Amino acid sequence: MLGEKLLPTGAKPDLTQAYWLLAGLYGLSGLTSVAYEVLWARMLSLQFGVSVFAVVLTVSAFMAGLGGGSLFVARRATRIRNPLLLLAALEGGISLYALLLPLILQMTSSWIEHESAQLSLFQWYGLMAGAALCLLLLPAFAMGAGFPLILTALGNKTVDLGKIYGLNTLGAACGALLPLWLLPAMGWGGAVLVIAGVGLMVGFAMFLLASGHSTGTVDEECAVQVNNAPTTRPHLPGLFAYAGIGAASLILEIAWTRLFGMVMLRTEYVLALILAGFLLGIGLGSLLAPRQHRQAWFAALPIVAGGFSLISLWLLPALSAWVERTEFLSLFGALATQGLMLVLLTLPVTLALGVWLPLLNSRFNGGGMWLYGANSLGAALGAVIAGLVLIPVLGTAATVVVAASALLVLGLAWAKSRLAWIAAPLFIAAAWPVIKLPPVSALQPQAQAGSRNLYLYEDAVSITHVVEQQDGQRLLLTDLQRMDASTDPTAVFVQSNQARLPLLLHEQPRTVLFLGLGTGISVAGSLPFPDLQRNAVELSQGAINSAGRWFAPLNHNVLQQTRVDRDDARHFLSATQNKYDVIIGDVFHPDLVGLSSLLSVQQFQRARNHLSDNGLFVQWLAINQFDGESLDVILRTFHRVFPDAQLFLDGMHLALVGPRQKFSGATGLLHNLQRMSLAQQDATTVGEGGWTWLGRYWGPLAETEGPVQDEWAPVLEFRLPRARYAGELDVPSSLRTLLKRRPGMAEAASLLGVRDNDREAFERAYGATELMVRSWLAASQGASQQANRLMYLAYQANGKDRWIAYALADSMFASLAQARQHGLNEQDALQQILQLNPQHVESLRALWRLKRQSGDVQAELLRARLLELSPLDREARMAGK
């Protein structure tokens, strides 16, 4: 039907009559091309995690292919008799390749994983880079060939280039956004099917349009027009200059992705939004470009592009503060609002970039396809330089300045006006104050008010900040919004427990592997365990440096007793031949692409493969990061790999305990403690005793039906962002669900293998934990009196439990004002709290202040105790000077 409408019987096709239809099809071609790019970046994130590497490799391979394909065909354009037919074949071939690529990747992934065993991290990155280039360069080459083919098919008129390029780029902007809808709805495989289907339809429609252009029936007038088309190659300096513009553009795009991803959405959505905004501006600029070139334009464009690039740095703190204080009611609302802000911020620069190609095409009297190819090749090089050189060496903000400078200098090379160069010193003056990232307190004025930067480290993996808050406590921030750990005393207790529980549950741990180092405080929790060999894997060099220096007072210089490998956890487990008694998966942000793969079937299997015969793998989860559906996905995934998996609850963290063979339960923990001295037992259990830890048992994981987290069919990174913005990360709801699934006391004792003469000790600890959780639930619902009563009952059942003691002490400390109103002496009240919980820092600090004000000689002893519990407490440290 379509062919009948386009090509009446016996008529020769006239592409000039179908101009807008063909231009629209080429716009759809741009849509599919960039949609593939976003999906392929997502694919590489499975291997490279949340870093610039995946973006750099995808973009560089994509742009190199576009440039190479365009230049290859530009030299041969006049000899191609039916360019539209060839373009239709390429569109269809790209779509078929996209359908086959997931299968190719799954077939080669096992080989790559096997090869990684012989390679270091950076050698592995090199292997992956080579694989990415091999897999992506061919389809991108075919995409690049499309630009000279479409121009040739339409007669290669100079005035057409701006329209065609603009429509294709606007389609590409839509293609950048399309995966945002397809990925959550259909997953990676489904998204590829839809986009490949669109590509096949585009190719088929082009085939119908080209069907009358077979060799020997070409319209003679059309052939003359094509053969006389202005395809003269511009002079080499002009090509190199425009290649430099392409390099600067991609350097800017990569740097913007890092900067705006740091302050805005924390997922792969930022890449799609920035790419869409970038392409939208370029497309509009190309369509709106004047048909005749004037020198004034060549003087104005570099000043606009370079100047507004700098303005984006000046406005970064304001943008970050706006994001921090704005509440978004849905993921779509956040995408739309933040995407609009990105477009407004970047539009002047991208409009200027879009105007350049049509103007240069007019100036050089054609040759736009050569310029396009050179620009694309420059862009490929710029992406590599940005991700692997400029960002690690100079930092992201300075990288933006470099890109802006290149746009200014290279652009002014085409301006004949010397007056325009006055902009250079003004540019330097504007760039100098923003060449470094603003302090964290400026980027997050609410969450980090009054804090000061202690340390900043940037590489292609992440941006690492260490900040000191007003009270002296330190935070480790990754990419600004991800708080990895704190030195707050309660946070230290939580982090240390991540090592204590897994090591207690093993009968006799000799080796332990930490998947993630963070501040090193978790690793420090293993120090009391005797005869223990410690290993840790951490990808972020900034985190390793921070743990060795800025968090050493809290982690007791544990790095001196730990072998730390800088590596990706997945690569490390694929490469190492070692076996470990205990492997511990740290808490992280699972809504990020790459990190969510650490909760996949494949990653859990990698961990299981490196356990000793009686080994344990423990994966920690923060309850407040999951909704019920997402949590079920992880539990189901973990159970698939560890059929005898068990669940423990420590504060607001879940421990998924996966034994390689059979879970030893109470027998294993008691055997572990019996081999230690009483002092060692007290240190490893922090005075809580073994039964308190067993009382945190939450039962075995049951086998359930439903989706699992698979590296090739991910769920979490699509589900969690929507749940977070929809307010579905509901801790009370999670607590209610956990209470329903907890086994009864007798069943739990049987599952753990508790002996009859130990039943009372276990039941008191087990019941106390449940009362504590019910107290938390009541408090979250505003029932404070019920919460206090439940917590007091929990304390009566097991006074050794630190979580219960902390909660009661917090409640008593909060009611000090009421105690004073009833005539109770404040010092006596504080001493009662400390008798209940000697580790309660707030009460200790308040009592020290009172003793110091009254001149009591005990004040110095209290200050020393305070510094023992909280070594970074600013007030206590300053008082000693």
PDB file of N, CA and C in Angstrom, residues 501-503 505-506 580-585 603-620 634-635 637-648 654-665 697 699-701:
ATOM      1  N   LEU A 501      28.836  -9.575  62.629  1.00  0.00           N
ATOM      2  CA  LEU A 501      27.839 -10.634  62.464  1.00  0.00           C
ATOM      3  C   LEU A 501      28.334 -11.748  61.546  1.00  0.00           C
ATOM      4  N   PRO A 502      28.812 -11.447  60.324  1.00  0.00           N
ATOM      5  CA  PRO A 502      29.270 -12.549  59.468  1.00  0.00           C
ATOM      6  C   PRO A 502      30.394 -13.368  60.094  1.00  0.00           C
ATOM      7  N   LEU A 503      31.344 -12.698  60.751  1.00  0.00           N
ATOM      8  CA  LEU A 503      32.476 -13.420  61.335  1.00  0.00           C
ATOM      9  C   LEU A 503      32.063 -14.225  62.553  1.00  0.00           C
ATOM     10  N   LEU A 505      29.140 -15.736  62.789  1.00  0.00           N
ATOM     11  CA  LEU A 505      28.324 -16.866  62.345  1.00  0.00           C
ATOM     12  C   LEU A 505      29.162 -18.000  61.761  1.00  0.00           C
ATOM     13  N   HIS A 506      30.423 -17.736  61.430  1.00  0.00           N
ATOM     14  CA  HIS A 506      31.294 -18.793  60.922  1.00  0.00           C
ATOM     15  C   HIS A 506      31.941 -19.519  62.096  1.00  0.00           C
ATOM     16  N   TYR A 580      37.676 -17.970  50.306  1.00  0.00           N
ATOM     17  CA  TYR A 580      37.555 -17.218  51.563  1.00  0.00           C
ATOM     18  C   TYR A 580      36.520 -17.892  52.459  1.00  0.00           C
ATOM     19  N   ASP A 581      36.791 -17.818  53.767  1.00  0.00           N
ATOM     20  CA  ASP A 581      35.825 -18.354  54.726  1.00  0.00           C
ATOM     21  C   ASP A 581      34.587 -17.465  54.794  1.00  0.00           C
ATOM     22  N   VAL A 582      34.789 -16.156  54.733  1.00  0.00           N
ATOM     23  CA  VAL A 582      33.685 -15.194  54.807  1.00  0.00           C
ATOM     24  C   VAL A 582      33.886 -14.137  53.736  1.00  0.00           C
ATOM     25  N   ILE A 583      32.843 -13.859  52.983  1.00  0.00           N
ATOM     26  CA  ILE A 583      32.823 -12.743  52.025  1.00  0.00           C
ATOM     27  C   ILE A 583      31.674 -11.830  52.433  1.00  0.00           C
ATOM     28  N   ILE A 584      31.958 -10.531  52.520  1.00  0.00           N
ATOM     29  CA  ILE A 584      30.973  -9.564  53.004  1.00  0.00           C
ATOM     30  C   ILE A 584      30.709  -8.535  51.926  1.00  0.00           C
ATOM     31  N   GLY A 585      29.461  -8.432  51.510  1.00  0.00           N
ATOM     32  CA  GLY A 585      29.031  -7.421  50.551  1.00  0.00           C
ATOM     33  C   GLY A 585      28.551  -6.187  51.286  1.00  0.00           C
ATOM     34  N   GLN A 603      26.363 -12.210  40.141  1.00  0.00           N
ATOM     35  CA  GLN A 603      27.313 -11.765  41.160  1.00  0.00           C
ATOM     36  C   GLN A 603      27.254 -12.635  42.403  1.00  0.00           C
ATOM     37  N   PHE A 604      26.073 -13.017  42.823  1.00  0.00           N
ATOM     38  CA  PHE A 604      25.961 -13.918  43.976  1.00  0.00           C
ATOM     39  C   PHE A 604      26.639 -15.255  43.678  1.00  0.00           C
ATOM     40  N   GLN A 605      26.527 -15.708  42.420  1.00  0.00           N
ATOM     41  CA  GLN A 605      27.177 -16.969  42.058  1.00  0.00           C
ATOM     42  C   GLN A 605      28.692 -16.817  42.071  1.00  0.00           C
ATOM     43  N   ARG A 606      29.189 -15.654  41.624  1.00  0.00           N
ATOM     44  CA  ARG A 606      30.635 -15.413  41.677  1.00  0.00           C
ATOM     45  C   ARG A 606      31.133 -15.489  43.120  1.00  0.00           C
ATOM     46  N   ALA A 607      30.389 -14.875  44.032  1.00  0.00           N
ATOM     47  CA  ALA A 607      30.781 -14.918  45.439  1.00  0.00           C
ATOM     48  C   ALA A 607      30.756 -16.349  45.964  1.00  0.00           C
ATOM     49  N   ARG A 608      29.731 -17.098  45.615  1.00  0.00           N
ATOM     50  CA  ARG A 608      29.618 -18.483  46.092  1.00  0.00           C
ATOM     51  C   ARG A 608      30.787 -19.339  45.598  1.00  0.00           C
ATOM     52  N   ASN A 609      31.234 -19.067  44.364  1.00  0.00           N
ATOM     53  CA  ASN A 609      32.335 -19.844  43.796  1.00  0.00           C
ATOM     54  C   ASN A 609      33.646 -19.642  44.549  1.00  0.00           C
ATOM     55  N   HIS A 610      33.744 -18.560  45.309  1.00  0.00           N
ATOM     56  CA  HIS A 610      35.002 -18.263  46.007  1.00  0.00           C
ATOM     57  C   HIS A 610      34.886 -18.432  47.521  1.00  0.00           C
ATOM     58  N   LEU A 611      33.900 -19.198  47.943  1.00  0.00           N
ATOM     59  CA  LEU A 611      33.787 -19.557  49.354  1.00  0.00           C
ATOM     60  C   LEU A 611      34.485 -20.884  49.603  1.00  0.00           C
ATOM     61  N   SER A 612      35.099 -20.987  50.760  1.00  0.00           N
ATOM     62  CA  SER A 612      35.645 -22.282  51.180  1.00  0.00           C
ATOM     63  C   SER A 612      34.479 -23.228  51.452  1.00  0.00           C
ATOM     64  N   ASP A 613      34.793 -24.479  51.728  1.00  0.00           N
ATOM     65  CA  ASP A 613      33.746 -25.492  51.844  1.00  0.00           C
ATOM     66  C   ASP A 613      32.670 -25.127  52.869  1.00  0.00           C
ATOM     67  N   ASN A 614      33.078 -24.544  53.982  1.00  0.00           N
ATOM     68  CA  ASN A 614      32.089 -24.166  55.007  1.00  0.00           C
ATOM     69  C   ASN A 614      31.932 -22.644  55.069  1.00  0.00           C
ATOM     70  N   GLY A 615      32.182 -21.979  53.933  1.00  0.00           N
ATOM     71  CA  GLY A 615      32.193 -20.525  53.916  1.00  0.00           C
ATOM     72  C   GLY A 615      30.810 -19.904  53.924  1.00  0.00           C
ATOM     73  N   LEU A 616      30.791 -18.587  54.219  1.00  0.00           N
ATOM     74  CA  LEU A 616      29.563 -17.793  54.270  1.00  0.00           C
ATOM     75  C   LEU A 616      29.721 -16.543  53.413  1.00  0.00           C
ATOM     76  N   PHE A 617      28.687 -16.224  52.659  1.00  0.00           N
ATOM     77  CA  PHE A 617      28.612 -14.928  51.993  1.00  0.00           C
ATOM     78  C   PHE A 617      27.475 -14.149  52.633  1.00  0.00           C
ATOM     79  N   VAL A 618      27.760 -12.928  53.051  1.00  0.00           N
ATOM     80  CA  VAL A 618      26.742 -12.082  53.685  1.00  0.00           C
ATOM     81  C   VAL A 618      26.618 -10.788  52.894  1.00  0.00           C
ATOM     82  N   GLN A 619      25.419 -10.545  52.378  1.00  0.00           N
ATOM     83  CA  GLN A 619      25.143  -9.299  51.670  1.00  0.00           C
ATOM     84  C   GLN A 619      24.256  -8.417  52.549  1.00  0.00           C
ATOM     85  N   TRP A 620      24.738  -7.200  52.816  1.00  0.00           N
ATOM     86  CA  TRP A 620      23.992  -6.261  53.643  1.00  0.00           C
ATOM     87  C   TRP A 620      23.095  -5.371  52.784  1.00  0.00           C
ATOM     88  N   ILE A 634      15.285  -9.132  45.486  1.00  0.00           N
ATOM     89  CA  ILE A 634      16.632  -9.462  45.964  1.00  0.00           C
ATOM     90  C   ILE A 634      16.617 -10.764  46.764  1.00  0.00           C
ATOM     91  N   LEU A 635      15.660 -10.908  47.647  1.00  0.00           N
ATOM     92  CA  LEU A 635      15.589 -12.131  48.455  1.00  0.00           C
ATOM     93  C   LEU A 635      15.411 -13.357  47.565  1.00  0.00           C
ATOM     94  N   THR A 637      16.366 -13.593  44.437  1.00  0.00           N
ATOM     95  CA  THR A 637      17.620 -13.769  43.704  1.00  0.00           C
ATOM     96  C   THR A 637      18.662 -14.461  44.577  1.00  0.00           C
ATOM     97  N   PHE A 638      18.764 -14.036  45.816  1.00  0.00           N
ATOM     98  CA  PHE A 638      19.747 -14.608  46.733  1.00  0.00           C
ATOM     99  C   PHE A 638      19.435 -16.072  47.008  1.00  0.00           C
ATOM    100  N   HIS A 639      18.160 -16.386  47.173  1.00  0.00           N
ATOM    101  CA  HIS A 639      17.768 -17.764  47.462  1.00  0.00           C
ATOM    102  C   HIS A 639      18.071 -18.681  46.293  1.00  0.00           C
ATOM    103  N   ARG A 640      17.989 -18.161  45.080  1.00  0.00           N
ATOM    104  CA  ARG A 640      18.256 -19.001  43.911  1.00  0.00           C
ATOM    105  C   ARG A 640      19.696 -19.517  43.937  1.00  0.00           C
ATOM    106  N   VAL A 641      20.632 -18.708  44.440  1.00  0.00           N
ATOM    107  CA  VAL A 641      22.043 -19.101  44.480  1.00  0.00           C
ATOM    108  C   VAL A 641      22.376 -19.815  45.787  1.00  0.00           C
ATOM    109  N   PHE A 642      21.740 -19.400  46.888  1.00  0.00           N
ATOM    110  CA  PHE A 642      21.995 -19.993  48.213  1.00  0.00           C
ATOM    111  C   PHE A 642      20.688 -20.584  48.746  1.00  0.00           C
ATOM    112  N   PRO A 643      20.395 -21.839  48.423  1.00  0.00           N
ATOM    113  CA  PRO A 643      19.120 -22.443  48.837  1.00  0.00           C
ATOM    114  C   PRO A 643      18.927 -22.488  50.349  1.00  0.00           C
ATOM    115  N   ASP A 644      20.037 -22.495  51.121  1.00  0.00           N
ATOM    116  CA  ASP A 644      19.919 -22.534  52.582  1.00  0.00           C
ATOM    117  C   ASP A 644      20.144 -21.141  53.182  1.00  0.00           C
ATOM    118  N   ALA A 645      19.778 -20.110  52.427  1.00  0.00           N
ATOM    119  CA  ALA A 645      20.018 -18.732  52.860  1.00  0.00           C
ATOM    120  C   ALA A 645      19.171 -18.380  54.077  1.00  0.00           C
ATOM    121  N   GLN A 646      19.754 -17.539  54.957  1.00  0.00           N
ATOM    122  CA  GLN A 646      19.090 -17.101  56.190  1.00  0.00           C
ATOM    123  C   GLN A 646      19.076 -15.570  56.238  1.00  0.00           C
ATOM    124  N   LEU A 647      18.212 -15.056  57.086  1.00  0.00           N
ATOM    125  CA  LEU A 647      18.046 -13.606  57.202  1.00  0.00           C
ATOM    126  C   LEU A 647      18.278 -13.180  58.645  1.00  0.00           C
ATOM    127  N   PHE A 648      19.062 -12.108  58.821  1.00  0.00           N
ATOM    128  CA  PHE A 648      19.271 -11.495  60.128  1.00  0.00           C
ATOM    129  C   PHE A 648      18.962 -10.002  60.002  1.00  0.00           C
ATOM    130  N   LEU A 654      19.467  -5.304  56.876  1.00  0.00           N
ATOM    131  CA  LEU A 654      19.245  -6.733  56.718  1.00  0.00           C
ATOM    132  C   LEU A 654      20.536  -7.401  56.277  1.00  0.00           C
ATOM    133  N   ALA A 655      20.789  -8.568  56.846  1.00  0.00           N
ATOM    134  CA  ALA A 655      21.934  -9.379  56.436  1.00  0.00           C
ATOM    135  C   ALA A 655      21.409 -10.634  55.759  1.00  0.00           C
ATOM    136  N   LEU A 656      21.722 -10.789  54.480  1.00  0.00           N
ATOM    137  CA  LEU A 656      21.387 -12.001  53.758  1.00  0.00           C
ATOM    138  C   LEU A 656      22.577 -12.947  53.897  1.00  0.00           C
ATOM    139  N   VAL A 657      22.389 -14.023  54.619  1.00  0.00           N
ATOM    140  CA  VAL A 657      23.480 -14.949  54.954  1.00  0.00           C
ATOM    141  C   VAL A 657      23.367 -16.174  54.049  1.00  0.00           C
ATOM    142  N   GLY A 658      24.377 -16.352  53.208  1.00  0.00           N
ATOM    143  CA  GLY A 658      24.365 -17.460  52.268  1.00  0.00           C
ATOM    144  C   GLY A 658      25.485 -18.444  52.540  1.00  0.00           C
ATOM    145  N   PRO A 659      25.210 -19.603  53.144  1.00  0.00           N
ATOM    146  CA  PRO A 659      26.258 -20.612  53.349  1.00  0.00           C
ATOM    147  C   PRO A 659      26.514 -21.405  52.075  1.00  0.00           C
ATOM    148  N   ARG A 660      27.765 -21.745  51.851  1.00  0.00           N
ATOM    149  CA  ARG A 660      28.074 -22.563  50.668  1.00  0.00           C
ATOM    150  C   ARG A 660      27.454 -23.946  50.804  1.00  0.00           C
ATOM    151  N   GLN A 661      27.452 -24.459  52.020  1.00  0.00           N
ATOM    152  CA  GLN A 661      26.853 -25.780  52.228  1.00  0.00           C
ATOM    153  C   GLN A 661      25.630 -25.655  53.133  1.00  0.00           C
ATOM    154  N   LYS A 662      25.786 -25.973  54.405  1.00  0.00           N
ATOM    155  CA  LYS A 662      24.660 -25.945  55.344  1.00  0.00           C
ATOM    156  C   LYS A 662      24.917 -24.895  56.393  1.00  0.00           C
ATOM    157  N   PHE A 663      23.891 -24.141  56.748  1.00  0.00           N
ATOM    158  CA  PHE A 663      24.017 -23.112  57.774  1.00  0.00           C
ATOM    159  C   PHE A 663      24.212 -23.771  59.138  1.00  0.00           C
ATOM    160  N   SER A 664      25.272 -23.380  59.845  1.00  0.00           N
ATOM    161  CA  SER A 664      25.602 -24.052  61.103  1.00  0.00           C
ATOM    162  C   SER A 664      24.820 -23.505  62.290  1.00  0.00           C
ATOM    163  N   GLY A 665      24.190 -22.322  62.150  1.00  0.00           N
ATOM    164  CA  GLY A 665      23.322 -21.797  63.190  1.00  0.00           C
ATOM    165  C   GLY A 665      24.025 -21.528  64.504  1.00  0.00           C
ATOM    166  N   TYR A 697      18.111 -13.117  64.597  1.00  0.00           N
ATOM    167  CA  TYR A 697      17.764 -14.045  63.512  1.00  0.00           C
ATOM    168  C   TYR A 697      16.345 -13.767  63.027  1.00  0.00           C
ATOM    169  N   GLY A 699      14.988 -15.854  60.324  1.00  0.00           N
ATOM    170  CA  GLY A 699      14.463 -17.018  59.633  1.00  0.00           C
ATOM    171  C   GLY A 699      15.099 -17.281  58.282  1.00  0.00           C
ATOM    172  N   PRO A 700      14.774 -18.429  57.688  1.00  0.00           N
ATOM    173  CA  PRO A 700      15.312 -18.780  56.367  1.00  0.00           C
ATOM    174  C   PRO A 700      14.561 -18.041  55.261  1.00  0.00           C
ATOM    175  N   LEU A 701      15.229 -17.901  54.130  1.00  0.00           N
ATOM    176  CA  LEU A 701      14.564 -17.321  52.964  1.00  0.00           C
ATOM    177  C   LEU A 701      13.744 -18.405  52.280  1.00  0.00           C
TER     178      LEU A 701
END
